[in-house]
Coordinates of C-alpha atoms in Angstrom, one line a residue:
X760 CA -38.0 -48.7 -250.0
X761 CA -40.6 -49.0 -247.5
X762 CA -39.4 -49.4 -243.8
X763 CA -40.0 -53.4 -242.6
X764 CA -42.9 -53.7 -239.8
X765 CA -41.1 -54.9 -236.6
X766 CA -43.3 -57.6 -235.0
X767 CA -45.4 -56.5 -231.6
X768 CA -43.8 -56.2 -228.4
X769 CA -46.2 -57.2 -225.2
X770 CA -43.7 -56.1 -222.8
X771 CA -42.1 -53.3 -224.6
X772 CA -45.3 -52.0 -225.6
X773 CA -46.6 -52.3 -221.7
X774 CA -43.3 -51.0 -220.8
X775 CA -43.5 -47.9 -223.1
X776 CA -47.3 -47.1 -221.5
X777 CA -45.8 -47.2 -218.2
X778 CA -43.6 -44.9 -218.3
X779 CA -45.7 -42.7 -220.4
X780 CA -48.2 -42.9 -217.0
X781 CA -45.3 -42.3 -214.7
X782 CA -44.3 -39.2 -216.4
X783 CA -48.1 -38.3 -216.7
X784 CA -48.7 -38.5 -220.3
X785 CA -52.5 -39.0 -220.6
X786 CA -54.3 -40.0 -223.8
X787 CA -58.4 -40.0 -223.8
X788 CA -59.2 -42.7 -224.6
X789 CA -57.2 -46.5 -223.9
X790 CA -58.0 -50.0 -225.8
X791 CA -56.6 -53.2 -223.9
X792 CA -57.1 -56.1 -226.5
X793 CA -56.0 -59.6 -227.2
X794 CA -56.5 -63.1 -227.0
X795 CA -54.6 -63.9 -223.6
X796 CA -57.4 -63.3 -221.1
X797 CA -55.1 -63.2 -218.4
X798 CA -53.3 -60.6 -219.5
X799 CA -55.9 -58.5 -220.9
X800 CA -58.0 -58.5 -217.3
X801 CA -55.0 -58.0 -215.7
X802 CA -53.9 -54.9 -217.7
X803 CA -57.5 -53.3 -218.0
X804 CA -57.6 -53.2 -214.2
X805 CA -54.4 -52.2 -213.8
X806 CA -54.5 -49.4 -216.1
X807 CA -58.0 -48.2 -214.9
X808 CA -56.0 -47.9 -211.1
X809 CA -53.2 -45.8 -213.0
X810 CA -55.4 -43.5 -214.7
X811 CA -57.6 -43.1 -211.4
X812 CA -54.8 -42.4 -209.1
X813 CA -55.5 -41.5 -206.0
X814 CA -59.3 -40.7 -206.6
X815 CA -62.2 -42.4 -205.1
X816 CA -63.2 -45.5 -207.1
X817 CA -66.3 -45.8 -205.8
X818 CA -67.5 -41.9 -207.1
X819 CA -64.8 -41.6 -209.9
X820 CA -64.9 -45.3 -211.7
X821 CA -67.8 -47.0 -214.1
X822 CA -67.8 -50.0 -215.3
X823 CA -69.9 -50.9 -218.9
X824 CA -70.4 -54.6 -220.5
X825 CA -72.3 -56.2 -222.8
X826 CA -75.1 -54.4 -224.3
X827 CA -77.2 -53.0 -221.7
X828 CA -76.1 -49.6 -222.4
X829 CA -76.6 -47.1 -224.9
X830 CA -74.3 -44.4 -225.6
X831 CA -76.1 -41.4 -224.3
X832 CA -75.0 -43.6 -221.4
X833 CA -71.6 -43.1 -221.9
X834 CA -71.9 -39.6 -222.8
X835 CA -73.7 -38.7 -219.7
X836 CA -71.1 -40.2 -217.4
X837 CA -68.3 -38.8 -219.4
X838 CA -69.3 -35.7 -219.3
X839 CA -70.0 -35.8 -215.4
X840 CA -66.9 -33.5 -213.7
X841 CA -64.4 -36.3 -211.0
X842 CA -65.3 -36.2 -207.4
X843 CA -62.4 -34.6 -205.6
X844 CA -60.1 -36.0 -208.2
X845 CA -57.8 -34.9 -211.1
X846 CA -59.2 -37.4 -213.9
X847 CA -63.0 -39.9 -214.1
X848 CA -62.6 -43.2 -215.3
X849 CA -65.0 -45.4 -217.7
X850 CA -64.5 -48.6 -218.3
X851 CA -66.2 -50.4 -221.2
X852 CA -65.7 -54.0 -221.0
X853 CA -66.7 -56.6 -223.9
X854 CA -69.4 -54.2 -225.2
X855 CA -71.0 -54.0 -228.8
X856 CA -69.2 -51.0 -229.6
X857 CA -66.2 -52.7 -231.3
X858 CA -68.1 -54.9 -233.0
X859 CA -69.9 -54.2 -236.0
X860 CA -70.5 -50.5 -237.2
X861 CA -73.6 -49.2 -235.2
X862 CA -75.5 -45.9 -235.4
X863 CA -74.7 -45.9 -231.6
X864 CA -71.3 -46.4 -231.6
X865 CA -71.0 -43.5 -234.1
X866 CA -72.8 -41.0 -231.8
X867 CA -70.0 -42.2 -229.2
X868 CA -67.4 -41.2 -231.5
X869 CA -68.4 -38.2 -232.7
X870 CA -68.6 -37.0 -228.9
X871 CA -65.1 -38.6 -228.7
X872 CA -63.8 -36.4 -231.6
X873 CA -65.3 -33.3 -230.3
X874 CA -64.4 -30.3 -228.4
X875 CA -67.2 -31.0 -225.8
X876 CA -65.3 -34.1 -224.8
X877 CA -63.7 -33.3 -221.3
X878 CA -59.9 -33.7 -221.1
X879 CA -60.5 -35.6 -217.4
X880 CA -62.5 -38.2 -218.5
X881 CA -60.4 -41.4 -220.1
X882 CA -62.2 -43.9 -221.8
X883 CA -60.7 -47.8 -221.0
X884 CA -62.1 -50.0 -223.8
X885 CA -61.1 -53.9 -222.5
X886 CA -61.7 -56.2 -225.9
X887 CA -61.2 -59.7 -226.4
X888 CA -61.9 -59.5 -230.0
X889 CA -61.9 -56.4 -232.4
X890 CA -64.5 -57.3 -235.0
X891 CA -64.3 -54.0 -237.1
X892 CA -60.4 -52.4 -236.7
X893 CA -61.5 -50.3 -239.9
X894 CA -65.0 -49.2 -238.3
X895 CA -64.4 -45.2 -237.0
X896 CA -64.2 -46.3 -233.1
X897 CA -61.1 -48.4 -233.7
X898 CA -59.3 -45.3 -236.0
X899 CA -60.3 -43.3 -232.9
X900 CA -58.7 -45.5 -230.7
X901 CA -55.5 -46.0 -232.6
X902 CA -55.4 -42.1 -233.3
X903 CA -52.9 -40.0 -231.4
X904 CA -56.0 -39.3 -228.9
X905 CA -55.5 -42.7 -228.3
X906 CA -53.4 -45.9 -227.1
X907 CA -53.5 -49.4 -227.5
X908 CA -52.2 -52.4 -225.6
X909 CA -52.6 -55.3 -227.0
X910 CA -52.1 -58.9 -225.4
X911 CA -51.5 -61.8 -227.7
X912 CA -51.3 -65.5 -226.7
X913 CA -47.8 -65.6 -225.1
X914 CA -44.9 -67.9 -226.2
X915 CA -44.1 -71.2 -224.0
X916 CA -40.1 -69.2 -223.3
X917 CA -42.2 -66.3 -222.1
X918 CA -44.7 -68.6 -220.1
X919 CA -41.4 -70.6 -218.0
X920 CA -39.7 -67.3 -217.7
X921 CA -42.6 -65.6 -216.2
X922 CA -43.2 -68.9 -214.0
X923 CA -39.3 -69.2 -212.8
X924 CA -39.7 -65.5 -211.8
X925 CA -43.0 -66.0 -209.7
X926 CA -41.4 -69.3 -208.2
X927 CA -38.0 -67.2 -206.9
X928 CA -39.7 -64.1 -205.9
X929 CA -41.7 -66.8 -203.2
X930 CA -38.2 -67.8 -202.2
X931 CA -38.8 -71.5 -204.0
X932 CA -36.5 -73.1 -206.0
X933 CA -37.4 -76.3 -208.7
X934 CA -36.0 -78.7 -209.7
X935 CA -36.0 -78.9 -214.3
X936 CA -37.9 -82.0 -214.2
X937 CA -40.6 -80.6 -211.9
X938 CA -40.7 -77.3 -214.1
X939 CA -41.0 -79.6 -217.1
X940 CA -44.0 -81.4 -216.1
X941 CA -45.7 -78.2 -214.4
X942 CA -45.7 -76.5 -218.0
X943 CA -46.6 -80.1 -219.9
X944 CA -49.6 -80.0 -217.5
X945 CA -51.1 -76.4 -217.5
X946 CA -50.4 -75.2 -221.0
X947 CA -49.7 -71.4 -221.8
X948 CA -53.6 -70.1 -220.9
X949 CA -51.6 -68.1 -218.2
X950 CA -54.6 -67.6 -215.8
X951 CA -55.0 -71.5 -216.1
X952 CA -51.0 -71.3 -215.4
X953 CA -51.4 -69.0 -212.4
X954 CA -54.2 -70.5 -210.6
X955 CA -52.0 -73.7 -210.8
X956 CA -48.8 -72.2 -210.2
X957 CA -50.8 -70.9 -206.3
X958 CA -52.2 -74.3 -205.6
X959 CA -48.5 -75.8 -206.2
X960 CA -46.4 -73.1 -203.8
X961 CA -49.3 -73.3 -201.1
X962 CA -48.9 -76.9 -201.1
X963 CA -45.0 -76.8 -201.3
X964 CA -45.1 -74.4 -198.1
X965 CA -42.2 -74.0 -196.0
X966 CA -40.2 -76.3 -197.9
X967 CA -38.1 -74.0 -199.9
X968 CA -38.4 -75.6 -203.2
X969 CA -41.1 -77.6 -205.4
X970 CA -40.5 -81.5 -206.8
X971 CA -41.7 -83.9 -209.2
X972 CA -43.3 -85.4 -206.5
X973 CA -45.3 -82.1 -205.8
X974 CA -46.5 -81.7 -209.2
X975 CA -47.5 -85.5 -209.9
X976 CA -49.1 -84.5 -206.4
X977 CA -51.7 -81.2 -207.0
X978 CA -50.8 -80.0 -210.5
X979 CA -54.2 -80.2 -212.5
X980 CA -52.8 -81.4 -216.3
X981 CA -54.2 -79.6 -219.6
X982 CA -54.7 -82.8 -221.3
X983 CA -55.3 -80.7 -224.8
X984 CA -51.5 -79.7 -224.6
X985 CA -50.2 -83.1 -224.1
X986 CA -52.8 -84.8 -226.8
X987 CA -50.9 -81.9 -229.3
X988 CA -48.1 -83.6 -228.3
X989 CA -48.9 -86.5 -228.8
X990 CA -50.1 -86.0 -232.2
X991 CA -47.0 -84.6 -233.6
X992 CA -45.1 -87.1 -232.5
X993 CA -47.0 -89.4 -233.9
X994 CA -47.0 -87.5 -237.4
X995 CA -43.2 -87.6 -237.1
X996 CA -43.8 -91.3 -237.0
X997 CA -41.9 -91.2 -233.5
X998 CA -44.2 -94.0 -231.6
X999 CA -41.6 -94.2 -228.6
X1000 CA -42.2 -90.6 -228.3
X1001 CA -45.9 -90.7 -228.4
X1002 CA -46.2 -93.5 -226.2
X1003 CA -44.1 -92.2 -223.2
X1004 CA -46.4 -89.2 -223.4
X1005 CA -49.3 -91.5 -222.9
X1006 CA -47.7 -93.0 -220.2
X1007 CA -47.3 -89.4 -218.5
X1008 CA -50.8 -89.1 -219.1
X1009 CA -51.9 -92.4 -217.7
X1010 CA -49.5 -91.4 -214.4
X1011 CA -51.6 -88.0 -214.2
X1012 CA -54.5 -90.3 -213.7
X1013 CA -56.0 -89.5 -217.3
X1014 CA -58.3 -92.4 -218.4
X1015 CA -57.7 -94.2 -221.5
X1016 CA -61.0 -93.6 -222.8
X1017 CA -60.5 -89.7 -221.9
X1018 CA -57.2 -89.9 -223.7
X1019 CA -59.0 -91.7 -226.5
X1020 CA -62.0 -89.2 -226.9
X1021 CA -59.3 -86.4 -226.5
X1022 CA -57.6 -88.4 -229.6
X1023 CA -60.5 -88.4 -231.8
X1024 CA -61.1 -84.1 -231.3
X1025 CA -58.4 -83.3 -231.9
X1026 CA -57.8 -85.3 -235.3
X1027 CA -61.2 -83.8 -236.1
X1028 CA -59.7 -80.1 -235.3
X1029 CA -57.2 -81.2 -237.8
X1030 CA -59.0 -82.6 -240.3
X1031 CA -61.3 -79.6 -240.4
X1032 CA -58.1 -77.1 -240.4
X1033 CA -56.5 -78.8 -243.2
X1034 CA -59.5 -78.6 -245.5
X1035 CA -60.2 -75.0 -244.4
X1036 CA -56.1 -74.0 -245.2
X1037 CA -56.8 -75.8 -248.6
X1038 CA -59.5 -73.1 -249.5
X1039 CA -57.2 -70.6 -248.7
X1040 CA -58.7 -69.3 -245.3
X1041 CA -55.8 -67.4 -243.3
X1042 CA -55.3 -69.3 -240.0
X1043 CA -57.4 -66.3 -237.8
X1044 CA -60.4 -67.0 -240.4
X1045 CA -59.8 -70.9 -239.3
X1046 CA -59.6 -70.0 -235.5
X1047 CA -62.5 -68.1 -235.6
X1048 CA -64.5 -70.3 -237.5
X1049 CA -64.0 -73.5 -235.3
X1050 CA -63.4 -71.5 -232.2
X1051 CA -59.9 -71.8 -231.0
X1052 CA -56.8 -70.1 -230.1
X1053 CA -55.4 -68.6 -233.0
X1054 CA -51.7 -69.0 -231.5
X1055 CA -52.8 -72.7 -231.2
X1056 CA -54.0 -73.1 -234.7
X1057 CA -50.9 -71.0 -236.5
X1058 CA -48.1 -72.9 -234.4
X1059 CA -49.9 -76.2 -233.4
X1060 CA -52.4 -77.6 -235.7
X1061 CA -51.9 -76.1 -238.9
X1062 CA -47.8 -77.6 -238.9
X1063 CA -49.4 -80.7 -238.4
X1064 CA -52.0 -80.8 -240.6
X1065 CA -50.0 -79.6 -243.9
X1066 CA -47.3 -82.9 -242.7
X1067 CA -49.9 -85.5 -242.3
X1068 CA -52.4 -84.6 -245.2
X1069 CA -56.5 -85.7 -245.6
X1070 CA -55.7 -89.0 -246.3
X1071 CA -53.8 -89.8 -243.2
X1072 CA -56.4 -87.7 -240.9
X1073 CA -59.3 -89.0 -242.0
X1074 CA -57.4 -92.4 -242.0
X1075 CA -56.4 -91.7 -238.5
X1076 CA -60.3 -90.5 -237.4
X1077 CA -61.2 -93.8 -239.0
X1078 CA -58.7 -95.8 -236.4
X1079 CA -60.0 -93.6 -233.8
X1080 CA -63.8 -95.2 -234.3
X1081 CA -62.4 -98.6 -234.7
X1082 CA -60.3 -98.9 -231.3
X1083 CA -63.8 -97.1 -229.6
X1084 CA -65.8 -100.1 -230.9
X1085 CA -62.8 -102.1 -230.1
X1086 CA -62.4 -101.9 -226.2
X1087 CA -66.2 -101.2 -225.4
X1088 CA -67.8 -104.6 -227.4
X1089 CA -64.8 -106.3 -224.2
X1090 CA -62.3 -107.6 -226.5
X1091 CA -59.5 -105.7 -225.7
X1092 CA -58.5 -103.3 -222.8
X1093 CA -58.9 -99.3 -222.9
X1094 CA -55.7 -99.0 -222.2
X1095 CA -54.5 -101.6 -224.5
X1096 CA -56.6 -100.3 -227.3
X1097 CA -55.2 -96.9 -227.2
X1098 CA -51.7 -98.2 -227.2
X1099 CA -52.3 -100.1 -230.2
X1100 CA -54.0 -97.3 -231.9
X1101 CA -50.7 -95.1 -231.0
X1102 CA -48.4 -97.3 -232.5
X1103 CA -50.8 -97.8 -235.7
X1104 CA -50.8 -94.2 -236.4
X1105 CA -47.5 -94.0 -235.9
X1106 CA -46.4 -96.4 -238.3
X1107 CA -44.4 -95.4 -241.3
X1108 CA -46.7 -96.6 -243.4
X1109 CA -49.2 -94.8 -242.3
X1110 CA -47.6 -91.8 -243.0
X1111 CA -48.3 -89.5 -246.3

């Protein structure tokens, strides 16, 4: 009986690579992959300093994107000897090379595979999106010549944990509403998450801890998190629910005509998602398609979309246009309208 797959690790994966740099265990060549871009930038730098060590950067590092490059470029770099240094460092960031099968890329390989590859140089590939993992520079990667790091989309437990830690190691403490409404607001993009995060503990300087008031105060909200929200709350039929959440948003200083455009795309996402899942597109296939985070569409829309069904989504989308036409021919409030339209989606009824 085959052995069951154990699901991916982030952090005992980056743990694992660590240590295998502490006790100077060098591969060739490095791939640092995924869709959390915070992560990934992080970790590509980070791993380019540990492989340099104490070498010049300036004589011992280059840097690759896009497609302005060829790879008798690469070659010629790699095969340059490190200035005063034990190892020479190429990064490759968001290049072609990983995307589809090129004559190129397989005249980078085969100087990868060979004997004329110097042991000193370390290739860092730093990739979003891997459009061809069967292609013969992704089996070179993953080979024991290689390593990979990959950083997925991480969970909303990871995300507060993460954020609690940052908030202590400042000498802050928070109080559980304030830490509520700080993650309703920035969402799990974790570079969104950290840039917010600075903003709140410079402005909470010298206090010692961080309140609601501080976060109603300078914390930016991710409206898309909180319309998600919103949403399922109203599939669930829970219109108390739903409507508190539009207050929040209306407290934040969200418009209702924001909050009602916000409404409309994302019913649209779902609608789209729901008919795509019915032609049995898997939900990376969907995400890549209409352009969105995969974790959002496997764990956010796509639970959604199976409960509510066509009929109610395109019903919904339909309730949408009216309440636009509604509060902008003057006969009812923006605010009003929405809150109508909330409570109408809501409605048992109205459910599949």
């Amino acid at each position: 009986m085959a052995e069951k797959k154990q699901p991916y690790n982030y952090a005992a994966r980056k743990s694992a690579l660590k240590k295998e740099l502490e006790d100077g265990t060098f591969h060739r060549f490095y791939l640092v992959c995924g869709e959390e871009d915070y992560l990934r930038h992080q970790d590509g730098k980070w791993l380019a300093d540990q492989l340099l060590g104490s070498g010049d950067p300036t004589m011992n590092r280059t840097l690759f994107t896009g497609k302005d490059f060829t790879a008798d470029d690469v070659i010629g770099i790699a095969e340059t000897m490190p200035f005063f240094a034990d190892r020479r460092v190429v990064v490759l960031e968001e290049t072609y090379l990983l995307e589809k099968a090129k004559a190129d890329t397989d005249k980078l390989v085969d100087y990868m595979r060979s004997d004329a590859y110097p042991d000193s140089t370390k290739l860092v590939f730093v990739q979003k999106k891997v459009e061809n993992r069967n292609g013969r520079l992704y089996r070179t990667l993953s080979s024991d010549a290689g390593s990979i790091l990959e950083c997925p989309v991480q969970s909303e437990e990871t995300i507060r944990t993460w954020v609690l830690h940052q908030i202590r190691e400042r000498g802050f403490s928070v109080e559980n509403r304030a830490m509520a409404l700080f993650l309703d607001c920035t969402g799990t993009d974790m570079l969104n998450v950290k840039n917010e995060l600075e903003k709140l503990m410079s402005y909470c300087e010298g206090t010692g801890k961080i309140t609601l008031a501080d976060v109603k105060a300078v914390t930016t909200p991710k409206v898309t998190d909180r319309i998600y929200d919103m949403i399922e709350a109203i599939t669930r039929c829970e219109s108390q629910k739903a409507l508190a959440i539009y207050a929040d948003l209306l407290e934040l200083n969200e418009a209702p005509a924001r909050i009602l455009w916000n409404l409309t795309r994302q019913y649209n996402e779902l609608l789209c998602v729901q008919e795509m899942a019915g032609r049995g597109l898997p939900p990376r296939d969907i995400a890549s398609a209409l352009k969105l985070n995969p974790w959002v569409v496997s764990n956010r829309l796509l639970p959604v979309a199976r409960q509510s069904g066509n009929e109610r989504l395109r019903r919904s989308l339909e309730l949408c246009a009216r309440t636009d036409m509604r509060y902008k021919s003057g006969k009812i409030s923006d605010r009003t309208a929405v809150e109508t339209l909330i409570v109408t989606c809501a409605a048992k009824e109205g459910a599949s």
